Coordinates of C-alpha atoms in Angstrom, one line a residue:
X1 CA 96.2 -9.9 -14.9
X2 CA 93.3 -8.6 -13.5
X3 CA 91.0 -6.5 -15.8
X4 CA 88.0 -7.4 -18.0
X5 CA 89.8 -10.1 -20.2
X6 CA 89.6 -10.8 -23.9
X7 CA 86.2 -11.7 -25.9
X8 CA 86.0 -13.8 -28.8
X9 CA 87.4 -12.4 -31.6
X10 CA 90.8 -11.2 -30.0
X11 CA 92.3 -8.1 -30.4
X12 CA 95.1 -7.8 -33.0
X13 CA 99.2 -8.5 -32.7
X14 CA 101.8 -5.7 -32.0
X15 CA 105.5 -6.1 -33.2
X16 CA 108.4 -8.4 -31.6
X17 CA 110.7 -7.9 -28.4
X18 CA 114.2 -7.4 -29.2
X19 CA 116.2 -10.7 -27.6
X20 CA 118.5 -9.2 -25.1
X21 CA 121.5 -10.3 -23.4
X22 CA 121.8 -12.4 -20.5
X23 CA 124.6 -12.2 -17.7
X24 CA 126.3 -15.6 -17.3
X25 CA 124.0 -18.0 -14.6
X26 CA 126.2 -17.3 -11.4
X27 CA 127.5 -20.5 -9.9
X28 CA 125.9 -22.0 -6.3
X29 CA 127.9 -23.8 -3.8
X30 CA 126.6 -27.1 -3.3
X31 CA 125.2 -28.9 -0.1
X32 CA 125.1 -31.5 1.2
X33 CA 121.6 -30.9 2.5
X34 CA 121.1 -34.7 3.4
X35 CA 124.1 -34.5 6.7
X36 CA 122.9 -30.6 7.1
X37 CA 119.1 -32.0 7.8
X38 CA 119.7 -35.7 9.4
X39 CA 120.1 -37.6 6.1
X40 CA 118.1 -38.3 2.9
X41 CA 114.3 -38.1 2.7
X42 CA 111.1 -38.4 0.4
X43 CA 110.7 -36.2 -1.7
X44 CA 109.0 -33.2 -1.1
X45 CA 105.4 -32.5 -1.8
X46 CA 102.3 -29.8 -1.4
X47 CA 99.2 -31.4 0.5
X48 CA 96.0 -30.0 1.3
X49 CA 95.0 -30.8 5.1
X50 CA 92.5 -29.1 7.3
X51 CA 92.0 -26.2 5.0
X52 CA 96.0 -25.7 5.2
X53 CA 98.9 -25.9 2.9
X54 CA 101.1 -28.9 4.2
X55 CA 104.7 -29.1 3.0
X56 CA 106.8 -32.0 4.5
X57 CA 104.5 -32.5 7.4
X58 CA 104.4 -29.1 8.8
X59 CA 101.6 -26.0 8.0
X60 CA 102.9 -24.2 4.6
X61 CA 101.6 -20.5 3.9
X62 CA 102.4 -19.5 0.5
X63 CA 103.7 -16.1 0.4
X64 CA 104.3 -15.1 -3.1
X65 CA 105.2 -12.2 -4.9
X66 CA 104.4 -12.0 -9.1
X67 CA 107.7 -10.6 -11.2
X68 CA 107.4 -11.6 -14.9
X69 CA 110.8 -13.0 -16.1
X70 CA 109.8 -11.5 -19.7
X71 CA 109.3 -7.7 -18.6
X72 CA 112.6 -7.6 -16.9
X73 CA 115.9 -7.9 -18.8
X74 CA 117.8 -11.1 -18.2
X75 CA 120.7 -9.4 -16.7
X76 CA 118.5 -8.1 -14.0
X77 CA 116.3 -11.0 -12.6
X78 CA 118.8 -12.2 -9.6
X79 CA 118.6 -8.5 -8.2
X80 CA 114.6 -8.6 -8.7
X81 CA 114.5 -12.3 -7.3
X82 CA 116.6 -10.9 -4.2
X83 CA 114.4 -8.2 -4.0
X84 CA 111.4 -9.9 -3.4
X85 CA 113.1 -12.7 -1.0
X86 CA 114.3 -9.8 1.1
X87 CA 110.7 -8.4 1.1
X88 CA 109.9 -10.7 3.5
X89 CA 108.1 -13.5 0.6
X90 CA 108.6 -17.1 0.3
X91 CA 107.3 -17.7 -3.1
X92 CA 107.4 -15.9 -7.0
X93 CA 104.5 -16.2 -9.3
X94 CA 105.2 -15.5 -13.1
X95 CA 103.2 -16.2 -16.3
X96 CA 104.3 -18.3 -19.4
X97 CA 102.7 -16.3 -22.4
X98 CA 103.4 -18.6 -24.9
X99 CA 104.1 -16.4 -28.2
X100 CA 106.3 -14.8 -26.3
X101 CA 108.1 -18.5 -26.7
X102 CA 106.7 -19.6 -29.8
X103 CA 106.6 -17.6 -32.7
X104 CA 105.8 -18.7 -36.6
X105 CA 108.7 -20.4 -39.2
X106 CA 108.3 -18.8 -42.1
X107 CA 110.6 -21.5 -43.7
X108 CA 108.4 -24.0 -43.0
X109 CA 104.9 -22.5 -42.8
X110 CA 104.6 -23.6 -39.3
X111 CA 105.0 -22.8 -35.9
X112 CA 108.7 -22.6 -34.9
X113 CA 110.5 -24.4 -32.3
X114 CA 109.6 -23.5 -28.7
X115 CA 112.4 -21.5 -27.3
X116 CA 113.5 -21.8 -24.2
X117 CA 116.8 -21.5 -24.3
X118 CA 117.9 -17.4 -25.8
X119 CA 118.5 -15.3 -22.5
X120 CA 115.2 -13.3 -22.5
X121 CA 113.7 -16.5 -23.0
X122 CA 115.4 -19.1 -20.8
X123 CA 112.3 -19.6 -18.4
X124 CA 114.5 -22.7 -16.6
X125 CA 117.4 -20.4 -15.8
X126 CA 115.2 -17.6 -13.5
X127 CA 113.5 -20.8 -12.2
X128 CA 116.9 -21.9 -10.9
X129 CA 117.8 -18.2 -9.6
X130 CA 114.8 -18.2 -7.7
X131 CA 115.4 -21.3 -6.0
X132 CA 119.0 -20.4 -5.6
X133 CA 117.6 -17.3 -3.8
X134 CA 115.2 -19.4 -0.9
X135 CA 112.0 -18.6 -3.5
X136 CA 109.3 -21.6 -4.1
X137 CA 107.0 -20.7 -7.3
X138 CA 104.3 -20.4 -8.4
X139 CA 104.1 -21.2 -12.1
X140 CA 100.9 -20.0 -14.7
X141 CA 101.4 -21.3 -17.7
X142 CA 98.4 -20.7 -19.6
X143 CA 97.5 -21.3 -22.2
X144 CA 95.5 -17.8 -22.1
X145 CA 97.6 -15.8 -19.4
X146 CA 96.2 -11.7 -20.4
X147 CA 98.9 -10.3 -18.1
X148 CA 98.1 -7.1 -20.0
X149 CA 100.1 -9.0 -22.5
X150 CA 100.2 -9.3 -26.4
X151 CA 97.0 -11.2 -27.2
X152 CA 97.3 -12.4 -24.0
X153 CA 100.1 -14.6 -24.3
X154 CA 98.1 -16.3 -27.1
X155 CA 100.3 -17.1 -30.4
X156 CA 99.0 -14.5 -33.5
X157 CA 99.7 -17.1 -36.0
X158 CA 96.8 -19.1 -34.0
X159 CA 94.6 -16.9 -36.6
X160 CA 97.0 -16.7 -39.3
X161 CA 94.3 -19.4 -41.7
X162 CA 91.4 -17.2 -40.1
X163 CA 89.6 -16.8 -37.0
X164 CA 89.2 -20.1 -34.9
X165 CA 87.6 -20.8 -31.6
X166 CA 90.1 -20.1 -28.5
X167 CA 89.9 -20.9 -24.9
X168 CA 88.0 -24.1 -25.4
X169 CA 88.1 -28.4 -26.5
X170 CA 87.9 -27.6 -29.9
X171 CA 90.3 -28.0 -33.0
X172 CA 92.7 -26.8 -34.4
X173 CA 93.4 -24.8 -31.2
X174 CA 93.7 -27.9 -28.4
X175 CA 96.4 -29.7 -31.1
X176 CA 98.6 -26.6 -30.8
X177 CA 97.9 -26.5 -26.8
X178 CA 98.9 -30.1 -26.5
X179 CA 102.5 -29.8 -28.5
X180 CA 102.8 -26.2 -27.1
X181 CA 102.7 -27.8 -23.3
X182 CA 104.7 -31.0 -24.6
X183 CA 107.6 -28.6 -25.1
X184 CA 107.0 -26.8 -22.0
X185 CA 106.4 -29.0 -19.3
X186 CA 108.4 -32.1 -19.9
X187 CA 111.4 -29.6 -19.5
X188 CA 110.4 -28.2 -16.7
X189 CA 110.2 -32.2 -15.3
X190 CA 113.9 -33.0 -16.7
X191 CA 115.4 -30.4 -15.6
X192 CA 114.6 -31.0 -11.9
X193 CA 112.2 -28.3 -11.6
X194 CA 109.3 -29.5 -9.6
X195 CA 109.1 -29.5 -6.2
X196 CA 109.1 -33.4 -6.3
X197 CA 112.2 -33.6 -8.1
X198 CA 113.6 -31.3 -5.5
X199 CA 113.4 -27.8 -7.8
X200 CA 110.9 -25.2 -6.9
X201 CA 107.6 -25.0 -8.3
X202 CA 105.3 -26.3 -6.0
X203 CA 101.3 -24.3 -7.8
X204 CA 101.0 -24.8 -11.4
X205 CA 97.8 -23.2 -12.6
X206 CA 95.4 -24.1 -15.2
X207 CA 94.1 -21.2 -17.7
X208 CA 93.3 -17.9 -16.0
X209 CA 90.2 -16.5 -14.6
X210 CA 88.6 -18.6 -17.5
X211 CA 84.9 -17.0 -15.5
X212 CA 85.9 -14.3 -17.6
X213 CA 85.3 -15.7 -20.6
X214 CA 84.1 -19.6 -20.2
X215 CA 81.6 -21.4 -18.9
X216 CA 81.9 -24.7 -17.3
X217 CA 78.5 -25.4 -15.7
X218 CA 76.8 -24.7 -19.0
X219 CA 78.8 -25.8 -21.8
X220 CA 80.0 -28.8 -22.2
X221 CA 83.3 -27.9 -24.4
X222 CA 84.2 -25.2 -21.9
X223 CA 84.6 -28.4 -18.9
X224 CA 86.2 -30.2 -21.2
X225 CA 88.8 -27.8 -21.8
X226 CA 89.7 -27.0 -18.1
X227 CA 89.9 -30.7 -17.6
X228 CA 92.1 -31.7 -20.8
X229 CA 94.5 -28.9 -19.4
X230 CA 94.4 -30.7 -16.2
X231 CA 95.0 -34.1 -17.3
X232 CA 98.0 -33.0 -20.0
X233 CA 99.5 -31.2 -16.4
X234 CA 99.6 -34.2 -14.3
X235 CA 100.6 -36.2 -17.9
X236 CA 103.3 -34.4 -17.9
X237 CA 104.4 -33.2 -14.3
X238 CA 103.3 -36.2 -12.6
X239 CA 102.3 -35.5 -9.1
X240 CA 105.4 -32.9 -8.7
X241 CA 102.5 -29.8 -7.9
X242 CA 99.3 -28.9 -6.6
X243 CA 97.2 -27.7 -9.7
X244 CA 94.8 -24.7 -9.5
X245 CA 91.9 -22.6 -10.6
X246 CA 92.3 -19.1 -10.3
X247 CA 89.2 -16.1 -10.5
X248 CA 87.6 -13.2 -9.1
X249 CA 85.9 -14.0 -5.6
X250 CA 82.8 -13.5 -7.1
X251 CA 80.5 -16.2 -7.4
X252 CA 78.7 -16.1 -10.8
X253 CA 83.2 -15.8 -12.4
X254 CA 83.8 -18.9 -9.8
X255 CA 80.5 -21.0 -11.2
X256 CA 81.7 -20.6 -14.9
X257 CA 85.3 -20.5 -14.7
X258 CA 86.2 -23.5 -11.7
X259 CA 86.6 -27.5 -11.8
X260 CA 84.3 -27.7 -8.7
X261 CA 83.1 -30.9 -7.7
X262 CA 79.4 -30.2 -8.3
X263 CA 81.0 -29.7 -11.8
X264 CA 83.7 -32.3 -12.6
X265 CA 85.4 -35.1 -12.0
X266 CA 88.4 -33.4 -11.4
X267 CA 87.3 -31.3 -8.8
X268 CA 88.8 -32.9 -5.7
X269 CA 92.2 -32.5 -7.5
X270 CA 92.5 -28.9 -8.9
X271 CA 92.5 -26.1 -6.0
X272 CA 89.6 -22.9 -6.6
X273 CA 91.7 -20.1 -5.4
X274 CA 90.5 -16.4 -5.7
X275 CA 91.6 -12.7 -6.1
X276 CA 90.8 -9.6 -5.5
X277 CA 90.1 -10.6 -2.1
X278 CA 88.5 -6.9 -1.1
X279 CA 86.9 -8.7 1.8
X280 CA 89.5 -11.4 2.7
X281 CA 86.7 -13.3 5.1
X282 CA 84.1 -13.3 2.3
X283 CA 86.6 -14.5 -0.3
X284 CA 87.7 -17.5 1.3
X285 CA 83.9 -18.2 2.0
X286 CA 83.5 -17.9 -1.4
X287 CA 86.3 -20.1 -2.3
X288 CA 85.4 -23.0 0.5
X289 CA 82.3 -23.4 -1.6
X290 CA 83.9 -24.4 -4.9
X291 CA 86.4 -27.0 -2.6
X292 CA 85.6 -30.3 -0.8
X293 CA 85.3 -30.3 2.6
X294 CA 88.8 -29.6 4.7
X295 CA 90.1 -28.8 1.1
X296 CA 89.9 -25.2 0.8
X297 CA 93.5 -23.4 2.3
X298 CA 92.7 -19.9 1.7
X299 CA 95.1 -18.7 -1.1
X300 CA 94.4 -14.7 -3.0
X301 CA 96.2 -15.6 -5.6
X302 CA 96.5 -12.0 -6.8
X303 CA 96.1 -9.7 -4.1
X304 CA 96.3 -6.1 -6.3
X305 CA 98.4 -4.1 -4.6
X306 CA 98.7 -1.2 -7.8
X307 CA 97.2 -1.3 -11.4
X308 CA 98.3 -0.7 -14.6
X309 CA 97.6 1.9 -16.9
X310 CA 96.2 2.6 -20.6
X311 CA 97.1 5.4 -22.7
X312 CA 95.6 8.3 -22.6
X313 CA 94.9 8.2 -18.9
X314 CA 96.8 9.8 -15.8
X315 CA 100.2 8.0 -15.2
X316 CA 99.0 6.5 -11.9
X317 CA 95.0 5.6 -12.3
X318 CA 93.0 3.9 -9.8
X319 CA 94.3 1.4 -7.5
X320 CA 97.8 2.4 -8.1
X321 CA 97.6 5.8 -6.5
X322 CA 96.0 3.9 -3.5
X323 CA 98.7 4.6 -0.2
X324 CA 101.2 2.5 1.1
X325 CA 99.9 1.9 4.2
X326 CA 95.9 1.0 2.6
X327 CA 97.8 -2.2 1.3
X328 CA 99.8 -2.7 4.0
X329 CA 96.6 -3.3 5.6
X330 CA 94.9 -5.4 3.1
X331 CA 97.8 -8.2 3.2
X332 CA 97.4 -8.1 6.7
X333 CA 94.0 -8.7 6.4
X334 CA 94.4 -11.4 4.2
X335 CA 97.5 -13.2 6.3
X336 CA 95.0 -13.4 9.6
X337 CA 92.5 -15.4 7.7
X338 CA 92.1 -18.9 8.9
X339 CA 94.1 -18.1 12.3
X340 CA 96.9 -16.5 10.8
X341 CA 97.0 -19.6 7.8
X342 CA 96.2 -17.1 4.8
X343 CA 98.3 -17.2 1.7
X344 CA 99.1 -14.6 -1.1
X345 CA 100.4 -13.4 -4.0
X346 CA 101.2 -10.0 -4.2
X347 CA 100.3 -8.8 -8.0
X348 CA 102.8 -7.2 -8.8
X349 CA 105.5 -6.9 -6.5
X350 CA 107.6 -5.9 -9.4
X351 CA 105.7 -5.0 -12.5
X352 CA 108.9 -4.4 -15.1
X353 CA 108.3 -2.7 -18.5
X354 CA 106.2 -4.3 -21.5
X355 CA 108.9 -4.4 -24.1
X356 CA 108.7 -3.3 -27.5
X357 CA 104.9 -4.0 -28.6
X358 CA 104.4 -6.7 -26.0
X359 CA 101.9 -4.2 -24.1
X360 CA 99.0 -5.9 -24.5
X361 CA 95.1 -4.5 -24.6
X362 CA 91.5 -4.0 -22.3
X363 CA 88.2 -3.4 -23.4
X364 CA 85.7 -2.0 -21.1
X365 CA 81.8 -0.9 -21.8
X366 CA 82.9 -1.4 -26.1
X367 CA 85.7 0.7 -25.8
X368 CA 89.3 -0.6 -26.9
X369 CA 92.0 0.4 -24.4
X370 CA 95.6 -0.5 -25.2
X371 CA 97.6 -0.9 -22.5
X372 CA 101.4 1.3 -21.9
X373 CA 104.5 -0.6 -22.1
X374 CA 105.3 0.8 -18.6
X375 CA 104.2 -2.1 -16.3
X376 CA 105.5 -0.2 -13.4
X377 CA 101.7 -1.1 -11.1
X378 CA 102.1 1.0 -8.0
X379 CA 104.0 -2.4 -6.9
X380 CA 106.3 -2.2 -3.8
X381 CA 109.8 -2.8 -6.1
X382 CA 109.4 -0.2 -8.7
X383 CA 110.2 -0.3 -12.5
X384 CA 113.5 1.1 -12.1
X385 CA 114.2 -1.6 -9.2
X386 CA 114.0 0.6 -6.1
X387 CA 111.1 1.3 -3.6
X388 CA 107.7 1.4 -4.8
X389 CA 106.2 5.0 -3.6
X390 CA 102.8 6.4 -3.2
X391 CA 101.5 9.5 -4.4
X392 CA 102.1 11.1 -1.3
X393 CA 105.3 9.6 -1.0
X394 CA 104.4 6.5 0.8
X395 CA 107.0 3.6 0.6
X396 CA 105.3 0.7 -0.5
X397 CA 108.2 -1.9 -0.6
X398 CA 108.7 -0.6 3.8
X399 CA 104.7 -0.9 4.3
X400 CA 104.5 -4.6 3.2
X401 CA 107.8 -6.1 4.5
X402 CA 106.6 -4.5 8.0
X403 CA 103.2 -7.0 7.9
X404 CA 105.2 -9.8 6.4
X405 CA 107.9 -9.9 9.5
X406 CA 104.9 -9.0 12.0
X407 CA 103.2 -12.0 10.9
X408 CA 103.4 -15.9 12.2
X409 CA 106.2 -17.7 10.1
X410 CA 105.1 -18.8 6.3
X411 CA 107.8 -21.7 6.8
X412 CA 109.4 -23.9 5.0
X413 CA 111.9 -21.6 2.7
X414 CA 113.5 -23.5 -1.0
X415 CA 117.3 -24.1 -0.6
X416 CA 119.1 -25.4 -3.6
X417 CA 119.9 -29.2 -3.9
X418 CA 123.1 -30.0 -5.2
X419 CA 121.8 -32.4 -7.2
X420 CA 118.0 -31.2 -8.2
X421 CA 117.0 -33.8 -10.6
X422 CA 118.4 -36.9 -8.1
X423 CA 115.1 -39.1 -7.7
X424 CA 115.4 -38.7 -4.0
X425 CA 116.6 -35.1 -3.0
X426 CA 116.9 -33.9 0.4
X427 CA 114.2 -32.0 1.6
X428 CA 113.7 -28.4 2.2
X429 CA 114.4 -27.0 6.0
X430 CA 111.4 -26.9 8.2
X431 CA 112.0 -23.4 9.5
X432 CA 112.2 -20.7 7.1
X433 CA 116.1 -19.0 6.2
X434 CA 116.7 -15.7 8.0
X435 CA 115.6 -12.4 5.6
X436 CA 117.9 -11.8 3.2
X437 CA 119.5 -8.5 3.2
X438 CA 118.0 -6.4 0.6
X439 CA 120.2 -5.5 -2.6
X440 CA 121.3 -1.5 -2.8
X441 CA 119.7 0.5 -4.7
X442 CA 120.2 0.6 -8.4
X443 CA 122.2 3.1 -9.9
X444 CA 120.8 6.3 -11.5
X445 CA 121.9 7.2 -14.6
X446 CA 123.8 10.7 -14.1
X447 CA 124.0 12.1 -17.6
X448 CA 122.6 12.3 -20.7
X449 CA 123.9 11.1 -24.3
X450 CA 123.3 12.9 -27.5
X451 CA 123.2 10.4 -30.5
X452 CA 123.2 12.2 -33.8
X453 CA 121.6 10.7 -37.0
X454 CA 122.8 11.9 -39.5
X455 CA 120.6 10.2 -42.8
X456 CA 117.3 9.6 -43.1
X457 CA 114.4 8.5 -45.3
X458 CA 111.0 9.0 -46.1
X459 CA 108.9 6.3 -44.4
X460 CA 106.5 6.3 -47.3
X461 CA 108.3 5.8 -50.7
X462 CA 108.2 2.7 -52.2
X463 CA 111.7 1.7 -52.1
X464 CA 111.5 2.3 -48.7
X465 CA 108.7 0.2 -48.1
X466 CA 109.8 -2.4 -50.4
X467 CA 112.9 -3.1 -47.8
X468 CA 111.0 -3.1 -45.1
X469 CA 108.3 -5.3 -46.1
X470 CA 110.9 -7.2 -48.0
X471 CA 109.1 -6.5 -51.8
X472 CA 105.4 -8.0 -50.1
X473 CA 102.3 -6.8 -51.1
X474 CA 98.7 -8.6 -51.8
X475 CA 95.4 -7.3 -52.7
X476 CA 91.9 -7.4 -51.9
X477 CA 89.1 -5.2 -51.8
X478 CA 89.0 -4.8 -48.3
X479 CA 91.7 -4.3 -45.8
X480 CA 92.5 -7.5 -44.2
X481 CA 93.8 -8.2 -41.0
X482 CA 97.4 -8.1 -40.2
X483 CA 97.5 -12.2 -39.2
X484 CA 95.8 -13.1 -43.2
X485 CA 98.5 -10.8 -44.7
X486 CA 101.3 -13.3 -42.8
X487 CA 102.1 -10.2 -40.1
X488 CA 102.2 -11.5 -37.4
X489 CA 103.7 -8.9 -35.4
X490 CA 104.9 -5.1 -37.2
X491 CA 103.0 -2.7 -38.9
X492 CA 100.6 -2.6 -42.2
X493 CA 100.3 -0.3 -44.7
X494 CA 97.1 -0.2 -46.3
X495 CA 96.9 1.4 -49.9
X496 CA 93.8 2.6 -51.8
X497 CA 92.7 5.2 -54.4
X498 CA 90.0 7.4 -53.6
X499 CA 87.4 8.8 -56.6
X500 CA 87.9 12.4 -57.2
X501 CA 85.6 15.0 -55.9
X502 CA 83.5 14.6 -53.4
X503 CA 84.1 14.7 -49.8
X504 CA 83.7 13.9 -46.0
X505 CA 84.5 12.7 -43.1
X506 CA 86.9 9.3 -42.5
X507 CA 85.3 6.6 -41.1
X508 CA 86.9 3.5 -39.4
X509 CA 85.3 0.7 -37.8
X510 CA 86.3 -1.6 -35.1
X511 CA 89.6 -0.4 -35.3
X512 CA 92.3 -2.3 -32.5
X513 CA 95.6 -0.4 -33.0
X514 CA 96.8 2.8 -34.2
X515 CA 96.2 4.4 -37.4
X516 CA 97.5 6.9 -39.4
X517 CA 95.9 8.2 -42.1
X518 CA 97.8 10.2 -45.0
X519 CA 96.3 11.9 -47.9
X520 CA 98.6 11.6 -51.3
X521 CA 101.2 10.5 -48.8

C-alpha cells in the first residue's frame, strides 16, 4: 500500500471474511524441460551484477504486476493470473497479511493454527497457478503489510492482553513473528516454491515501507528488527531469493526505513528498492545511495498506477482518475532507466474487492479515514475482471500492454517443472514465452433476483443479542476496546444508563469505527 501507514496505537479490528469456495487446481502437463533446454542444470537463482538483475547468466528485468490472492475469490485467480501474463508482465507481487491466515483459538486461548490450506486461504496453490501461467513472484510477507488492509495485516489478538509495542525487536510481538514465519516460510521451501527449488518466487520482501513508521539510523530496536526479519528469511528460505527493502523515494523514509550499509551489517545482502517513482531518474538516484556499489538494479516496486478510495469521498479520487495514457507514460519512463534495464511493479494491476470487513484504514493530518471494501484502484484489470477505464474512457489495461511490448525483452519467463521440489530442476528458458492470449471478457450478469425475507427481528432485544454474542457480557466503567472484550473481529454493543434530566450534546473521543448511538433503544 501506499498511503500514510499506521502509528502506534493501531486502529481497531473489523469483522471476518466469509471462506469461499475454491475450483479444483487444474492439472499441468508435465515437461521434460531438461531434453527441451539441453539437459539438467543448477539451479536457478536472482543475482545482482552491474546494477542489473541477473537470472541464469543473462540480464533479468522484473516486470511485475500486484493482484492480492485474498481480494479475489479462489475460483477466479487463474483468469486474473492470465490476465496479467497476457498484459504483457513477467512477474506477480502479492502481500501475506497474516490475520488474514492466523486468527485466535478460543479453545485454547491462543493463537490458532496457521491456515494455509482452506481455498481463500491456500497461498501455495495461486503460487503454483502463477507459475503454471509463465509468472515469477514477487512475495511480501510482512509482518506489517497495510495494503489498505485490516490492521494492516497485523493479527487483532496481538492486543487482546493490551496494547504492546509493534513493528520492532521487542517481546511479546517478535515471539509471535518468529512462529508466525516458521509456519509460513518453511512451506513455501517444501513445497518447491522458491526459485531455487525450481518454483517461482524469486523477491521476498522484508516489512513494508518501515520509513513510515521506524527508524533504523536512530534506534537501536528498530535495526534490530529489520535485521532479525532478515536473518529468520534466509533461516528459513536459504538462499532461494533476493531479499528486499521497500519505501518512498524519498530520502529522510529511505534513511529510517532501509538496511543500508552505512547502517547494518546486512546491507550488502538486502536490496533498497523504491516507489512512487514520480521522477524515475531521481528515484533510482535515490535508491543507488542506500546500495553498494554495482548493487543497485533499479526496481519501483510500486509504481501507482490508480488509488484507492475512503468513504465519504468521490468514487474515483486522485490518482485514480488520472488518464490512461499519463501512466502509460510513467512505465515507460520507468522501463528506459538504466538503458532500458528498469524494473516494476505495477500497484495494482488488479485491485479485487476488500471482503467483508477486511477494508482496512488511513489517517491523514489527525483524521481517521476508513478505507471501502471496493479495491477496484483505477488499475488496468478492473474489479469486475475486464479493462481498467479512465474517466474519460481511457483503456488502461490497452495503454500499458502497448509500452510493455514496445519495450526491450524483460526475459527469462517461469515455466513449470514437472518435478518443482527435485534438488536439481531444469532451468527456466532464456528467452521469454510468446504473450499469452488474453482471457474473454467476463460475463455480465443479465438479470436481477428478488430474494424475499420473510421474518425478522429487532437487532436490539436482549434475546437477540444474547444469540448473537452467545450470552457474553462484562463490565467496566468505561467502554473498553473491542480486542480486551475477546472481539476480535464483529461488532460491540456498549450499554450505559444516563442520569435523568439534564441535557446536551454527545461527545466521542478518538473514535476508529462506526457508531451508532440509540436513545432507550
Amino acid at each position: 500500500g501506499n498511503s500514510e501507514r499506521a502509528v502506534r496505537p493501531p486502529s481497531r479490528p473489523r469483522p471476518p471474511l466469509l471462506v469461499l469456495r475454491a475450483a479444483p487446481l487444474p492439472a499441468y502437463t508435465s515437461m521434460d524441460l531438461g531434453a527441451l533446454f539441453g539437459g539438467s542444470s543448477a539451479p536457478a537463482r536472482l543475482l545482482i551484477e552491474r546494477d542489473q538483475f541477473v537470472l541464469d547468466g543473462q540480464n533479468f528485468t522484473v516486470r511485475a504486476g500486484c493482484v492480492h490472492y485474498f481480494r479475489v475469490h479462489p475460483d477466479l485467480w487463474e483468469d486474473r493470473l492470465a490476465r496479467i501474463a497476457a498484459l504483457g508482465l513477467n512477474a506477480v507481487q502479492t502481500y501475506v497479511p497474516w490475520n488474514y491466515h492466523q486468527a485466535w483459538n478460543a479453545s485454547s486461548l491462543g493463537p490458532a493454527r496457521v491456515d494455509l490450506d482452506s481455498p481463500s486461504r491456500d497461498l501455495p496453490r495461486f503460487l503454483r497457478l502463477a507459475h503454471g501461467l509463465g509468472l515469477r513472484v514477487v512475495l511480501r510477507p510482512g509482518p506489517y503489510v497495510c495494503g489498505e488492509f485490516e490492521f494492516g495485516g497485523l493479527p487483532a489478538w496481538l492486543l487482546r492482553d493490551g496494547p504492546i509495542e509493534l513493528r520492532t525487536d521487542a517481546e511479546p510481538y517478535m515471539g509471535h513473528v518468529e512462529r508466525w514465519w516458521g509456519e509460513l516460510l518453511p512451506r513455501l521451501r517444501r513445497e518447491g516454491l522458491m526459485l531455487d527449488d525450481g518454483g517461482p518466487v524469486m523477491l521476498v520482501q522484508i516489512e513494508n515501507e518501515y520509513g513510515h513508521f521506524g527508524d533504523v539510523s536512530e534506534v537501536e530496536a528498530d535495526r534490530r528488527y529489520l535485521e532479525r526479519l532478515a536473518d529468520l528469511a534466509r533461516r528459513h528460505l536459504g538462499d532461494g531469493a533476493q531479499l528486499f527493502t521497500s519505501d518512498p523515494d524519498d530520502l529522510a523514509k529511505l534513511t529510517r526505513g532501509t538496511l543500508s550499509p552505512s547502517a547494518s551489517r546486512l546491507g550488502s545482502e538486502v536490496l533498497t528498492t523504491v516507489d512512487s517513482c514520480d521522477v524515475p531518474e531521481d528515484a533510482w538516484a535515490a535508491q543507488r545511495s542506500f546500495n553498494p556499489p554495482g548493487r543497485s538494479p533499479f526496481f519501483c516496486s510500486e509504481l501507482w498506477v490508480g488509488w484507492f478510495a475512503h468513504w465519504g469521498e468521490p468514487a474515483r479520487p486522485n490518482l485514480a482518475a488520472q488518464r490512461a495514457r499519463d501512466v502509460a507514460e510513467r512505465l515507460r519512463r520507468v522501463l528506459a532507466v538504466n538503458g532500458g534495464t528498469g524494473s516494476v511493479s505495477l500497484y495494482m494491476a488488479h485491485g479485487g474487492t476488500s471482503f467483508g470487513w477486511w477494508a482496512g484504514a488511513n489517517t491523514a493530518d489527525g483524521m481517521y479515514l476508513p478505507d471501502t471494501p471496493s479495491y477496484d484502484y483505477g488499475a488496468p484489470i478492473g474489479e469486475g475482471g475486464g479493462h481498467g477505464l479512465d474517466e474519460a474512457g481511457g483503456d488502461k489495461y490497452a495503454a500499458l500492454q502497448s509500452v510493455l511490448l514496445e519495450a526491450p525483452s524483460g526475459g527469462g519467463s517461469s515455466v513449470p517443472s514437472s518435478s518443482p521440489s527435485a534438488s536439481r530442476p531444469p532451468s527456466p528458458p532464456a528467452e521469454p514465452q510468446p504473450l499469452r492470449e488474453e482471457p474473454p471478457p467476463p460475463r455480465r450478469l443479465s438479470s436481477t433476483v428478488e430474494v424475499e425475507l420473510p421474518e425478522a427481528v429487532r437487532l436490539m432485544e436482549a434475546e437477540t443479542l444474547a444469540a448473537l454474542s452467545g450470552g457474553g457480557r462484562c463490565c467496566d466503567e468505561l467502554p473498553l476496546p473491542m480486542e480486551e472484550v475477546g472481539c476480535d473481529y464483529g461488532i460491540v454493543v456498549y450499554e450505559t444508563e444516563l442520569p435523568a434530566g439534564g441535557g446536551g450534546p454527545l461527545q466521542v473521543s478518538r473514535l476508529r469505527d462506526r457508531l451508532v448511538a440509540l436513545l432507550a433503544g
